[in-house]
Every structure is written in structure tokens, then in C-alpha cells.
Short mmCIF file of C-alpha atoms and ligand atoms in Angstrom, two decimals:
data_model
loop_
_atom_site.label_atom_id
_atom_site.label_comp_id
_atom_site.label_asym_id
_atom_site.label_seq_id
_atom_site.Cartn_x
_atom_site.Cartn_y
_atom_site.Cartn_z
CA UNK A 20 -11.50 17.33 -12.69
CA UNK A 21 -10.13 17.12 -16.28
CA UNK A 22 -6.56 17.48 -17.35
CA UNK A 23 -4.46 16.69 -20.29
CA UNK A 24 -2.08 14.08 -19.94
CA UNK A 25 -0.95 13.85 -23.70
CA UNK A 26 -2.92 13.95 -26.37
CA UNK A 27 -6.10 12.61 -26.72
CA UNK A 28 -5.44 11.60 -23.42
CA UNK A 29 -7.78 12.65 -20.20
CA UNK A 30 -7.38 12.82 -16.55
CA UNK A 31 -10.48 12.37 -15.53
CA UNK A 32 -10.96 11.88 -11.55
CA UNK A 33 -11.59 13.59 -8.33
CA UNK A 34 -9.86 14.24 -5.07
CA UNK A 35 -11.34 12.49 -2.29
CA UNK A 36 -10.38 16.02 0.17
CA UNK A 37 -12.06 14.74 3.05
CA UNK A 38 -11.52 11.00 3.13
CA UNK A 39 -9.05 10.54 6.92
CA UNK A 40 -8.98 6.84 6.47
CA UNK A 41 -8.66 4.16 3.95
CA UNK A 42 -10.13 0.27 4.06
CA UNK A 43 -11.12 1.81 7.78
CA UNK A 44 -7.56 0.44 8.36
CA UNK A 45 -4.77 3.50 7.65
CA UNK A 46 -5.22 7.21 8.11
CA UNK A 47 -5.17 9.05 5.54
CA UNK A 48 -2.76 12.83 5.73
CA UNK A 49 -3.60 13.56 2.12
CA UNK A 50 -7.08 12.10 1.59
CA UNK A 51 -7.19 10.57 -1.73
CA UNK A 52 -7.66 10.61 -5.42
CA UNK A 53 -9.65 8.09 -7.84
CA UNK A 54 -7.74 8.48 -11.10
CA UNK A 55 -9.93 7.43 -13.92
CA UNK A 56 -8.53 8.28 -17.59
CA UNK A 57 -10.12 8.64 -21.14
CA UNK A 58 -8.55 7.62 -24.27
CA UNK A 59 -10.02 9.02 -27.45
CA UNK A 60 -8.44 7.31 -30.57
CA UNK A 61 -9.73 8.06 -34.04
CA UNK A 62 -12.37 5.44 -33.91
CA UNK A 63 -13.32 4.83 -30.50
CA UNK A 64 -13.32 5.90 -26.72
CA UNK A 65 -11.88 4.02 -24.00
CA UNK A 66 -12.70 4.89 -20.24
CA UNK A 67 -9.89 3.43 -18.21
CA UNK A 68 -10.93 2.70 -14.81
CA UNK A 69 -14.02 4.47 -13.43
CA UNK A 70 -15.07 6.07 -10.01
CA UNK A 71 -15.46 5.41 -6.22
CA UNK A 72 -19.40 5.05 -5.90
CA UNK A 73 -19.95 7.67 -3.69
CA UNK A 74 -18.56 10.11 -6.37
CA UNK A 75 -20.47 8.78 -9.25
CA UNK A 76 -22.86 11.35 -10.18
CA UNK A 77 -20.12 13.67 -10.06
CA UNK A 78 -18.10 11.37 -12.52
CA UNK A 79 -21.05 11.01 -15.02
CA UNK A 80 -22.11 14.94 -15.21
CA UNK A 81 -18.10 15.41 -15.72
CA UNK A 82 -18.49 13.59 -19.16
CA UNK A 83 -21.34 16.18 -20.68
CA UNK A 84 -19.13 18.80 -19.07
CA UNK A 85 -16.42 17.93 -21.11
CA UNK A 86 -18.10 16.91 -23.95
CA UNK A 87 -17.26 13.19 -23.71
CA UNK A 88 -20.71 12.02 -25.81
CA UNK A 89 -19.35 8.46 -26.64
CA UNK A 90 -17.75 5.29 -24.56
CA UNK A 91 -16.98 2.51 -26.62
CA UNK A 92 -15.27 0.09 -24.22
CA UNK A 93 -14.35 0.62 -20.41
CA UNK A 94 -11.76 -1.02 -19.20
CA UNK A 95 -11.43 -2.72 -15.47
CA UNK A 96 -7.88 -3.23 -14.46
CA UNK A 97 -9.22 -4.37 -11.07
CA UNK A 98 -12.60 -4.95 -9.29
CA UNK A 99 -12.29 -3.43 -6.34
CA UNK A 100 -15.15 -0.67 -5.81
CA UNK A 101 -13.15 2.56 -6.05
CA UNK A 102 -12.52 2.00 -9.38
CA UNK A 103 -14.59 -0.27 -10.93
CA UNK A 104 -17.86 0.70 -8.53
CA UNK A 105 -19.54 3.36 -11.27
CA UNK A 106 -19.39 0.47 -14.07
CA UNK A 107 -23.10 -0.69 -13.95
CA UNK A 108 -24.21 3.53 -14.33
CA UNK A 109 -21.78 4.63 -16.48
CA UNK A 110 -23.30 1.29 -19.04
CA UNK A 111 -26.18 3.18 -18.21
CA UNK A 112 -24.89 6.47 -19.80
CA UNK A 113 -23.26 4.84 -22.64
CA UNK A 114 -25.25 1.58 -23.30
CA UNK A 115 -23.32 0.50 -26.43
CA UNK A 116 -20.12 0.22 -24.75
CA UNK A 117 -18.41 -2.94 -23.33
CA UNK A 118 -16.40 -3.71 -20.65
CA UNK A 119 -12.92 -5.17 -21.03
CA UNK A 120 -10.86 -7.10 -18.67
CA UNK A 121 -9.63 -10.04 -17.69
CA UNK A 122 -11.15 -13.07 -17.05
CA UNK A 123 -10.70 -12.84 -12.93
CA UNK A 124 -11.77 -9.33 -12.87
CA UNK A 125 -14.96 -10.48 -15.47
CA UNK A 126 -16.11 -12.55 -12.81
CA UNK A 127 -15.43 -9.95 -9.99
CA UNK A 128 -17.74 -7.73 -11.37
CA UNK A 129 -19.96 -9.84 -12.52
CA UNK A 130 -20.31 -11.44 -8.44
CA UNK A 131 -19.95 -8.10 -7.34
CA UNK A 132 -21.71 -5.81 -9.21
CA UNK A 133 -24.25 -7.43 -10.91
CA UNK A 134 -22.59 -6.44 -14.39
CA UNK A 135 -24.05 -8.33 -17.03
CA UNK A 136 -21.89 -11.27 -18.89
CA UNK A 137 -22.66 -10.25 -22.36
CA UNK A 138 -21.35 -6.74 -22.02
CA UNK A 139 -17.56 -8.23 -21.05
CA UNK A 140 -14.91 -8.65 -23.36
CA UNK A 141 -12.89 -11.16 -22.17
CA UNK A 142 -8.56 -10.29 -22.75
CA UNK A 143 -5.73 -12.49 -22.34
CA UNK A 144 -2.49 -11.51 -21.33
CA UNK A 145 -0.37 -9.39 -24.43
CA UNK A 146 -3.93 -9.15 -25.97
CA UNK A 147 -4.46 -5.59 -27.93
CA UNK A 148 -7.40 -3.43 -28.88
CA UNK A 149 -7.20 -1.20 -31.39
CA UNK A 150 -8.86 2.30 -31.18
CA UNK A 151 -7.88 3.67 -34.26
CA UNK A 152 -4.71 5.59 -34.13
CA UNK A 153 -3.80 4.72 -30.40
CA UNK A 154 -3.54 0.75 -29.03
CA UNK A 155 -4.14 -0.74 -25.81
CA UNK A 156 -2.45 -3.45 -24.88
CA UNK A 157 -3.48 -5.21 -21.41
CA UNK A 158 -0.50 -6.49 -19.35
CA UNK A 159 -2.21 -9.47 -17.00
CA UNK A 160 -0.51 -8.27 -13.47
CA UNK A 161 -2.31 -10.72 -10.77
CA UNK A 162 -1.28 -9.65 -7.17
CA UNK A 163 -0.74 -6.01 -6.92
CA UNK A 164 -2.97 -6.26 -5.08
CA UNK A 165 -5.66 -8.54 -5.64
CA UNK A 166 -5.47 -11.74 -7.90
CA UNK A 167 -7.32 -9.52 -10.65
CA UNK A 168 -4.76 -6.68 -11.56
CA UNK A 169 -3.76 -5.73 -15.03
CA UNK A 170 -2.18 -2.89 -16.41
CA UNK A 171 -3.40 -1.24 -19.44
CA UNK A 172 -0.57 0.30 -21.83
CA UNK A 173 -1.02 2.82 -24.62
CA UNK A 174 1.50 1.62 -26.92
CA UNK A 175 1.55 4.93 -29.39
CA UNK A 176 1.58 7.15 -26.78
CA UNK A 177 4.25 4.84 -23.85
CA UNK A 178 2.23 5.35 -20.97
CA UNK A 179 0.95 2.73 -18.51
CA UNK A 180 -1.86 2.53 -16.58
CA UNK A 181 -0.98 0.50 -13.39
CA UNK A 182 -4.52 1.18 -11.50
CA UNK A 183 -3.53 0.59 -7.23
CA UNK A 184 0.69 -0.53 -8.16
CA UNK A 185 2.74 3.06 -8.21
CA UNK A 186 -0.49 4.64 -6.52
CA UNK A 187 -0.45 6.62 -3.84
CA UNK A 188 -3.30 8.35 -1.27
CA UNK A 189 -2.78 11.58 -2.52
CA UNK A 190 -4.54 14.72 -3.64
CA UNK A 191 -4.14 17.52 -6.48
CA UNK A 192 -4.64 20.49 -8.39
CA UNK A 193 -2.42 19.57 -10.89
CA UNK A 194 -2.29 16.17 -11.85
CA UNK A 195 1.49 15.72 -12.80
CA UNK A 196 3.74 14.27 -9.82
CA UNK A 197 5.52 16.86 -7.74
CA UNK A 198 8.53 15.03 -5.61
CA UNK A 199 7.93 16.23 -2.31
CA UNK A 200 8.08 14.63 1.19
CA UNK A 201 4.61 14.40 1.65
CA UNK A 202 4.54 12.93 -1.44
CA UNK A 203 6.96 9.82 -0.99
CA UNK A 204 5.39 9.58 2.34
CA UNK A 205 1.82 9.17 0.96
CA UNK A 206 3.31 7.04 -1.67
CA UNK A 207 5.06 4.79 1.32
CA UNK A 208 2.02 4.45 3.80
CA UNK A 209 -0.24 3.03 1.05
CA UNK A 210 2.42 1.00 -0.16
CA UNK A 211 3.11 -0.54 3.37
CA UNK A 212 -0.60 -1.44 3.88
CA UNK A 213 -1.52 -2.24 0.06
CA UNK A 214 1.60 -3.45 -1.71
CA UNK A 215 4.06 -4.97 1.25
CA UNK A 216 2.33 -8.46 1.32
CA UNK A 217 3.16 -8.70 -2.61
CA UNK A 218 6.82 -7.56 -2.54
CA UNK A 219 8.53 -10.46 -4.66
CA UNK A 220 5.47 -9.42 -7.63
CA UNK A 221 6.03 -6.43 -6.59
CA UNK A 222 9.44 -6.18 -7.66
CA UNK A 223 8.46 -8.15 -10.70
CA UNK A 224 6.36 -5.57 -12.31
CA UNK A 225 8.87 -2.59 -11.49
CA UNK A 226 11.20 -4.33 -13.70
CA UNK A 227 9.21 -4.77 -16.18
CA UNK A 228 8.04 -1.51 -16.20
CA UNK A 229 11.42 -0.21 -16.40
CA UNK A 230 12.00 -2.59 -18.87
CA UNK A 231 9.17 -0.60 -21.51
CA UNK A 232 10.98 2.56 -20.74
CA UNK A 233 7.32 4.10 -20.19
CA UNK A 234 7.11 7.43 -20.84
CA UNK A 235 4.52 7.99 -17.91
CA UNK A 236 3.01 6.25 -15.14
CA UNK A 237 -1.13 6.55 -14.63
CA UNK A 238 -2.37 5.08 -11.34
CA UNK A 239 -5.43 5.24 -10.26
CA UNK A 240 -4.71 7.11 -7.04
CA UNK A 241 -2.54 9.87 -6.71
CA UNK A 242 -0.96 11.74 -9.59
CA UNK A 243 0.91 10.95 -12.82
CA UNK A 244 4.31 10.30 -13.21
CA UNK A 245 6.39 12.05 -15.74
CA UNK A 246 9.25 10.91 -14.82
CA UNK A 247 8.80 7.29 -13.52
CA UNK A 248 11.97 6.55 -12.22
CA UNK A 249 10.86 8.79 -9.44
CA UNK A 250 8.34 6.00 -7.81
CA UNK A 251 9.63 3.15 -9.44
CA UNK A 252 12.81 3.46 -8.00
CA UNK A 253 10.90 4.22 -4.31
CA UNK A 254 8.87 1.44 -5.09
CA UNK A 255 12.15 -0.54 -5.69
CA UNK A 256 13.51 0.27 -2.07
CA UNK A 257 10.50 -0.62 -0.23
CA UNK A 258 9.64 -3.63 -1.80
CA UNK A 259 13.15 -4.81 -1.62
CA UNK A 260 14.43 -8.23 0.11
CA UNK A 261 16.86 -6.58 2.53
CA UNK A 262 15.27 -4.36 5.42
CA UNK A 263 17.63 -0.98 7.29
CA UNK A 264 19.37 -1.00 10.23
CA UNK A 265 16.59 -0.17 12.25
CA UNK A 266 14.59 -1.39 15.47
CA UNK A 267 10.79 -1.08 15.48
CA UNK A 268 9.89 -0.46 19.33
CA UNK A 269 5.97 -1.06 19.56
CA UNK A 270 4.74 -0.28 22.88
CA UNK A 271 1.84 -0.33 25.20
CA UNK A 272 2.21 0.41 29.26
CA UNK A 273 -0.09 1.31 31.74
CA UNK A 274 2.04 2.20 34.76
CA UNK A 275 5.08 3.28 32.67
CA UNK A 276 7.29 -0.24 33.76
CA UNK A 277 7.06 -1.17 30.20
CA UNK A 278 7.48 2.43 28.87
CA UNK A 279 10.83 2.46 30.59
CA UNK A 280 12.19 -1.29 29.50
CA UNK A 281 11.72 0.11 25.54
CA UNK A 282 13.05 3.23 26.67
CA UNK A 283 16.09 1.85 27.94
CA UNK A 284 16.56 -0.60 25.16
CA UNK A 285 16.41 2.28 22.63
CA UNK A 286 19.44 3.90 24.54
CA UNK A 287 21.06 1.20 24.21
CA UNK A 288 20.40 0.42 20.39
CA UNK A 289 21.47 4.19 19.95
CA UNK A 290 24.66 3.91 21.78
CA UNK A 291 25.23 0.71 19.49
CA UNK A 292 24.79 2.91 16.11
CA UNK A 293 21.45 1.78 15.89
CA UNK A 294 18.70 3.74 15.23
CA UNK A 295 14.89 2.46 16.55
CA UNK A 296 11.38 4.02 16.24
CA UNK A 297 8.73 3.99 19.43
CA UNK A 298 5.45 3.80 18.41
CA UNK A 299 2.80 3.91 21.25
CA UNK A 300 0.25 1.21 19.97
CA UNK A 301 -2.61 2.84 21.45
CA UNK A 302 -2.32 6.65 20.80
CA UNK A 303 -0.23 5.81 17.39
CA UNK A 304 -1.32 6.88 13.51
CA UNK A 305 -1.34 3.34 12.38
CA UNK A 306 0.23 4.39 9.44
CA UNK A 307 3.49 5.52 10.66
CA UNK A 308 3.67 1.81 12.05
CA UNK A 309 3.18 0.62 8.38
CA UNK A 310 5.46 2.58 7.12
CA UNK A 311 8.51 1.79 9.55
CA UNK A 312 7.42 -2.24 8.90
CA UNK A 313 8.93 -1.39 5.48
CA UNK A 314 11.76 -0.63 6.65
CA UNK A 315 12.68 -2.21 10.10
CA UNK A 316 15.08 -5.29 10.29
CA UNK A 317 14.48 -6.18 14.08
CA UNK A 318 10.85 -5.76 15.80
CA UNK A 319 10.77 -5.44 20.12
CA UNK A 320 7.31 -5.17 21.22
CA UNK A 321 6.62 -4.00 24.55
CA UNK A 322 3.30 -4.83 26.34
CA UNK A 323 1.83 -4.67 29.74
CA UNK A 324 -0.40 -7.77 31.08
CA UNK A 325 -4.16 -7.45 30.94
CA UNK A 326 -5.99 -10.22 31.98
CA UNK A 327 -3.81 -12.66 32.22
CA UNK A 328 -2.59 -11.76 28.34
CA UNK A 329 -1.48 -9.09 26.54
CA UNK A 330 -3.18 -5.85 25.69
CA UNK A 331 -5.21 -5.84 22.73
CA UNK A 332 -3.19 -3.10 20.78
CA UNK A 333 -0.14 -5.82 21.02
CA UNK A 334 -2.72 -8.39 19.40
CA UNK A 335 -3.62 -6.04 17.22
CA UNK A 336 0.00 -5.12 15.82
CA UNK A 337 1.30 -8.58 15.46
CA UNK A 338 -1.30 -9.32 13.75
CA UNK A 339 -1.13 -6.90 11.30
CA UNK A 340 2.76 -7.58 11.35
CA UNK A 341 2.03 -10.80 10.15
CA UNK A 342 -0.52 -9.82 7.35
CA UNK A 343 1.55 -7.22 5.91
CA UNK A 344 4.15 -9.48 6.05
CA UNK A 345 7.23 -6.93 6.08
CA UNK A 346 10.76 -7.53 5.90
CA UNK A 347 11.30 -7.84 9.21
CA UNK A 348 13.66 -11.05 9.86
CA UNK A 349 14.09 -10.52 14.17
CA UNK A 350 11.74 -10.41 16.79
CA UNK A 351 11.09 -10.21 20.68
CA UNK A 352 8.94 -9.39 23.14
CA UNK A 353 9.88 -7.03 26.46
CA UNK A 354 7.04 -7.15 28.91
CA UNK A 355 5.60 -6.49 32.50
CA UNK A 356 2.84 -8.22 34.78
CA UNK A 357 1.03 -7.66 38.23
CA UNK A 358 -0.57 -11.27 38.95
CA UNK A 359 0.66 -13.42 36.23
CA UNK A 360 -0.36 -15.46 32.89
CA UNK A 361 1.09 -16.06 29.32
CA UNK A 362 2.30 -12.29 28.12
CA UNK A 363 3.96 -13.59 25.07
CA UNK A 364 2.89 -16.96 23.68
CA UNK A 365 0.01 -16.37 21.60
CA UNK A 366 1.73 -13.08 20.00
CA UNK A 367 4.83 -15.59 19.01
CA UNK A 368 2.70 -17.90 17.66
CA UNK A 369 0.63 -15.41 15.26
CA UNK A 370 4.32 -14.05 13.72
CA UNK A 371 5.24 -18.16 13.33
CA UNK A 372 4.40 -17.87 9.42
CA UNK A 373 6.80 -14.64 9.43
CA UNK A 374 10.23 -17.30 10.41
CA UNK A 375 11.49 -14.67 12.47
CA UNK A 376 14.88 -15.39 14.75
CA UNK A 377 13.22 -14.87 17.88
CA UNK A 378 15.53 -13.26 20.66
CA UNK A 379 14.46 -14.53 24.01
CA UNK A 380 11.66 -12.26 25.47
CA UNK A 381 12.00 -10.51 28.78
CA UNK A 382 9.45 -10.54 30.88
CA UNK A 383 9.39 -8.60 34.28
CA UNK A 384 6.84 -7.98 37.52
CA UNK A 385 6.18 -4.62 37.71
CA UNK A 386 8.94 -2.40 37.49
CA UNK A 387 12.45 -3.59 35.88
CA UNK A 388 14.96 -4.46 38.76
CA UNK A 389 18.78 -4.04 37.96
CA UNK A 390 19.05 -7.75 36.90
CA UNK A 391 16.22 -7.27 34.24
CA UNK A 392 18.02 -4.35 32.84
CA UNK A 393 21.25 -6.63 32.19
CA UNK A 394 18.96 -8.81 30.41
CA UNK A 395 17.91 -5.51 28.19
CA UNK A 396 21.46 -4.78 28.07
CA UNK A 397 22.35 -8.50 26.58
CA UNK A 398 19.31 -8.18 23.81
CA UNK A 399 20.91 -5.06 22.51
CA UNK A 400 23.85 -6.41 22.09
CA UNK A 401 22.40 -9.71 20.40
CA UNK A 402 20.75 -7.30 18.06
CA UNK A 403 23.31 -5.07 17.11
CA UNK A 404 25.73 -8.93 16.54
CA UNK A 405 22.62 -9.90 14.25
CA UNK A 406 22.87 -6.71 12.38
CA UNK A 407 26.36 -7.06 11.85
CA UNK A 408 26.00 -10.40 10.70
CA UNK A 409 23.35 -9.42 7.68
CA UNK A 410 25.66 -6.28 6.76
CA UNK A 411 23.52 -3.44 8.05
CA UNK A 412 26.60 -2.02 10.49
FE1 FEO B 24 -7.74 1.32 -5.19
FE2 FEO B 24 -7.60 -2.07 -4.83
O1 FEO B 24 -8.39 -0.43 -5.06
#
């Protein structure tokens, strides 16, 4: 799909319709786009970013289509496949033209997909390249997300191109951003499993972004922003320091006992002005997870025993909790067990690196007794004095 962003300048990607999940990690509501965009200054072409292997073919016949007959240079803001994957057959297509990047990227692709040494240009950070009447000038941006991210900015024309930062999994028929819902929740989800465990650069670049008073934002998934306020100033909120005055209740139960403690402590919270999410860990879209870690202040997971331990789904959350490393600063466990073993132990050790304030754990046999629900009483209360304390009541 081609599409005008300003002139000279070419949208030149596909929607990814029928893609339902991402990194085989988050669902996807939207599927996704691979944004790939061609600059044509007076004296030479620039491809920036390329294609998602599996669409290659596609990519390449798009350039005849369009009448794109010369590349000079292609430019890699990041290795990762879904952009930088149709690199060795697009230097196929246009064998005179050379790759820039930087010099962690270089060596990405070079490991990764056998792209030869002598067809890299090798930037530094502020570096330009001229193309005539238009400029790029490559902004080194390591972390967002992988140590090899760089924006590319088109000084004539103000527009960045931030590759996977300001992204979103998102799909089009016009490629110019359209706030919507679905939108900022697209935009949120991918940011929660991409962007969360680089907040602090994260907030870095968005200033510095601001600071160019861009024009327009070009990621490489999802569409364009015209007005870039829009998801820099989501981008902003999400990747801030200070999390909401909100409860994440993660759950699994298999004869309801659990169901019921989570249940109650939700009442509670609610009562106390304090609003929580369930999420059921096993039936759950993993995604709305994500996206509540971006917000949530305190986290209460609830878990059954299974074999002498805790479900798997409770493994599996806490781990992730502790890879996406959200802004979460309190934690505890509520639990229930037939026979006996260690229901919380492990899972407290995995969110160690996290330095959550840990509110003592409850931890019941079978169904909660009247004492038990005191105790769920007393951890709503400590919650709601914690939230107080850090100014979210
Ligand atoms: Fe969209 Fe990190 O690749």
C-alpha cells in the first residue's frame, strides 16, 4: 500500500489483517502494520525500514508498481526481522544501494542476516546524509526497544521516523492517525509489552521529540501521526514514574475459594474509593493484563495450590510482571490449599528485583472462614493507607 505522507515522501507498507498475536506473547485486536517509508530527494532514494519476511515479495513487486526504479541507501533503524528481514532481497533488487545504520544494528544484521559488511555504512549519532534537497539525520536511540534503535529525521521536511517507539499494532486504509479508542488501546497494549521495561528512555526520547517540534511522527507499525502530541503525550502517561489508584486482582481458582477471597477484597477496595481490575489468569487476553500493569499501583494475586505450589498461570504472570517491569510499587499474594506446601515463596522471590512493599499474604485451607476474611478486610485497608500515603486518594 502506497500513500503520500508529504512530498516526496512514501508510505510504503502493508497491513498484517490476519496476524492475532505478536512475539507469540500478546494478542493482537487490530493485527498489525509494517510501516516502511521512501524518501526520494533530488539525487538519491532512501528506503527507510523494510518489510516483515513473510510479506516480502509483496514489498518488492510494490516498488515496480509504483515506479520506484532506484534505492540508493536503506536505512535500518533496528534489526529486528519485521523491519529489517527483506534487507538481503531488496540488495538483491537494487544492488548498488547501501545500507545505513548504526554500528549495533551493522552487526545485527550482519549476525543475523547474513548481510554483507561492505554494503554498510556505518553512522554515528547527529551524523547526516544528504539526498539532495531533503537530509537525514540519524538520532542514535539505544533501548526502545532493543540496544540498536535509532530514529531517522528528515530535517527539510520535520518528520521523524521512530521505527517500534510511538508504534502501535494497528491496521489501515488510510495511513494518517485517527484518535479513536481502539486506537490508544492498540497503542497501550504494545506499549505495555514492548516499551514498559524502557520507561526512564522512554521518557527520554518523548522529550526530545517534543523538543524538535516534529511536524509528524512515522513508526514503523501503526499509522502516522499528524499531530504528535496525540501519542506523545499517551506515551508520556504510560511511561510515567507514578502509577493510578488502582488494584490489579490476578486470579486463578479451581473450586471458587480463591475466586471469592479476590472477590471480596475488590468490595472492599471499592467501598474504599478504590477501583481494581480481575483478570482470570487462565481464560484472560494477556494483553488486557499488560495493559492494566501500566497503570496499577498495588498488585494482589490470587492462586489456588497445585502440587504443592502454585498454578502455573500465577508463575506465569509474575514472571512476566517482573520482565515488563511496570510501575507497580505494592504487592501480595491471597491464596487457598487442600494438603499443603509453599503457595507463595517462589512467586515473591521472582518480583524481588521489582522492590515491591510486600503486604503480608493470606493464605487459607479451602474455603475462607470469617477470621480469614478480617485478614482481607485489614489488607484493604493497608492498601487504601499506602495509597494515601503516595497521593493517589
Ligand atoms: Fe517491530 Fe522490534 O520490531
Amino acid at each position: 500500500m502506497y500513500q503520500k505522507i508529504k512530498d516526496n515522501i512514501l508510505y510504503a507498507g502493508l497491513n498484517d489483517k490476519d496476524r492475532v498475536i505478536f512475539d507469540e506473547l500478546i494478542p493482537l485486536d487490530n493485527g498489525t502494520s509494517y510501516n516502511s517509508y521512501i524518501v526520494i530527494g533530488s539525487e538519491k532514494t532512501a528506503v527507510i525500514d523494510t518489510m516483515y519476511p513473510k510479506f516480502t515479495k509483496e514489498y518488492l513487486n510494490s516498488f515496480d508498481e509504483n515506479g520506484i526504479t532506484k534505492v540508493d541507501y536503506i536505512i535500518a533503524n533496528h534489526g529486528e526481522q519485521d523491519h529489517s528481514g527483506s534487507i538481503p532481497a531488496l540488495l538483491e533488487k537494487f544492488p548498488s544501494a547501501t545500507v545505513v545504520t548504526n554500528a549495533v544494528c551493522a552487526k545485527n544484521i550482519q549476525e543475523m542476516l547474513l548481510v554483507p559488511a561492505e554494503k554498510i555504512k556505518i553512522i554515528t549519532n547527529g551524523e547526516e546524509l544528504s539526498l539532495g534537497d531533503k537530509t537525514l539525520k540519524f538520532m542514535i536511540s539505544p533501548g526502545v526497544h532493543w540496544p540498536d534503535t535509532m530514529f531517522t529525521y528528515i530535517k527539510e521536511d520535520n518528520v521523524i521516523c521512530t521505527c517500534d517507539f510511538l508504534g502501535a499494532h494497528y491496521i489501515f486504509d488510510d495511513v494518517f492517525a485517527v484518535p479513536s479508542k481502539d486506537l490508544e488501546k492498540s497503542a497501550k497494549k504494545y506499549f505495555a509489552e514492548i516499551m514498559m521495561p524502557f520507561s526512564t528512555v522512554c521518557r527520554k526520547y518523548v522529550q526530545q521529540i517534543r523538543d524538535l517540534k516534529v511536524d509528524m511522527v512515522l513508526p514503523s507499525h501503526g499509522p502516522v501521526h499528524k499531530n504528535p502530541d496525540y501519542i506523545l503525550d499517551l506515551y508520556a502517561d504510560w511511561a510515567g514514574e507514578k502509577g493510578k489508584n488502582l488494584v490489579l486482582l490476578p486470579y486463578v481458582s479451581m473450586y471458587h475459594s480463591t475466586e471469592e477471597m479476590i472477590d471480596y477484597l475488590a468490595k472492599k477496595l471499592e467501598e474504599k474509593g478504590i477501583p481494581s481490575v480481575k483478570y482470570d489468569m487462565v481464560e484472560g487476553n494477556l494483553g488486557d493484563l499488560a495493559m492494566a500493569l501500566v497503570d496499577g499501583t498495588t498488585i494482589v494475586l490470587g492462586t489456588s495450590m497445585v502440587l504443592a505450589g502454585p498454578h502455573p498461570a500465577a508463575f506465569n504472570t509474575v514472571y512476566l510482571a517482573s520482565v515488563l517491569r511496570p510501575k507497580a510499587k505494592i504487592a501480595s499474594f491471597i491464596g487457598s490449599y487442600g494438603w499443603g506446601g509453599d503457595l507463595f515463596g517462589k512467586m515473591a522471590d521472582m518480583l524481588t528485583p521489582l522492590k515491591l512493599d510486600v503486604i503480608e499474604p493470606i493464605l487459607v485451607k479451602g474455603k475462607a472462614k470469617a477470621e480469614d476474611y478480617l485478614k482481607i478486610d485489614n489488607m484493604a485497608q493497608i492498601i487504601y493507607e499506602k495509597h494515601k500515603t503516595l497521593g493517589l486518594l
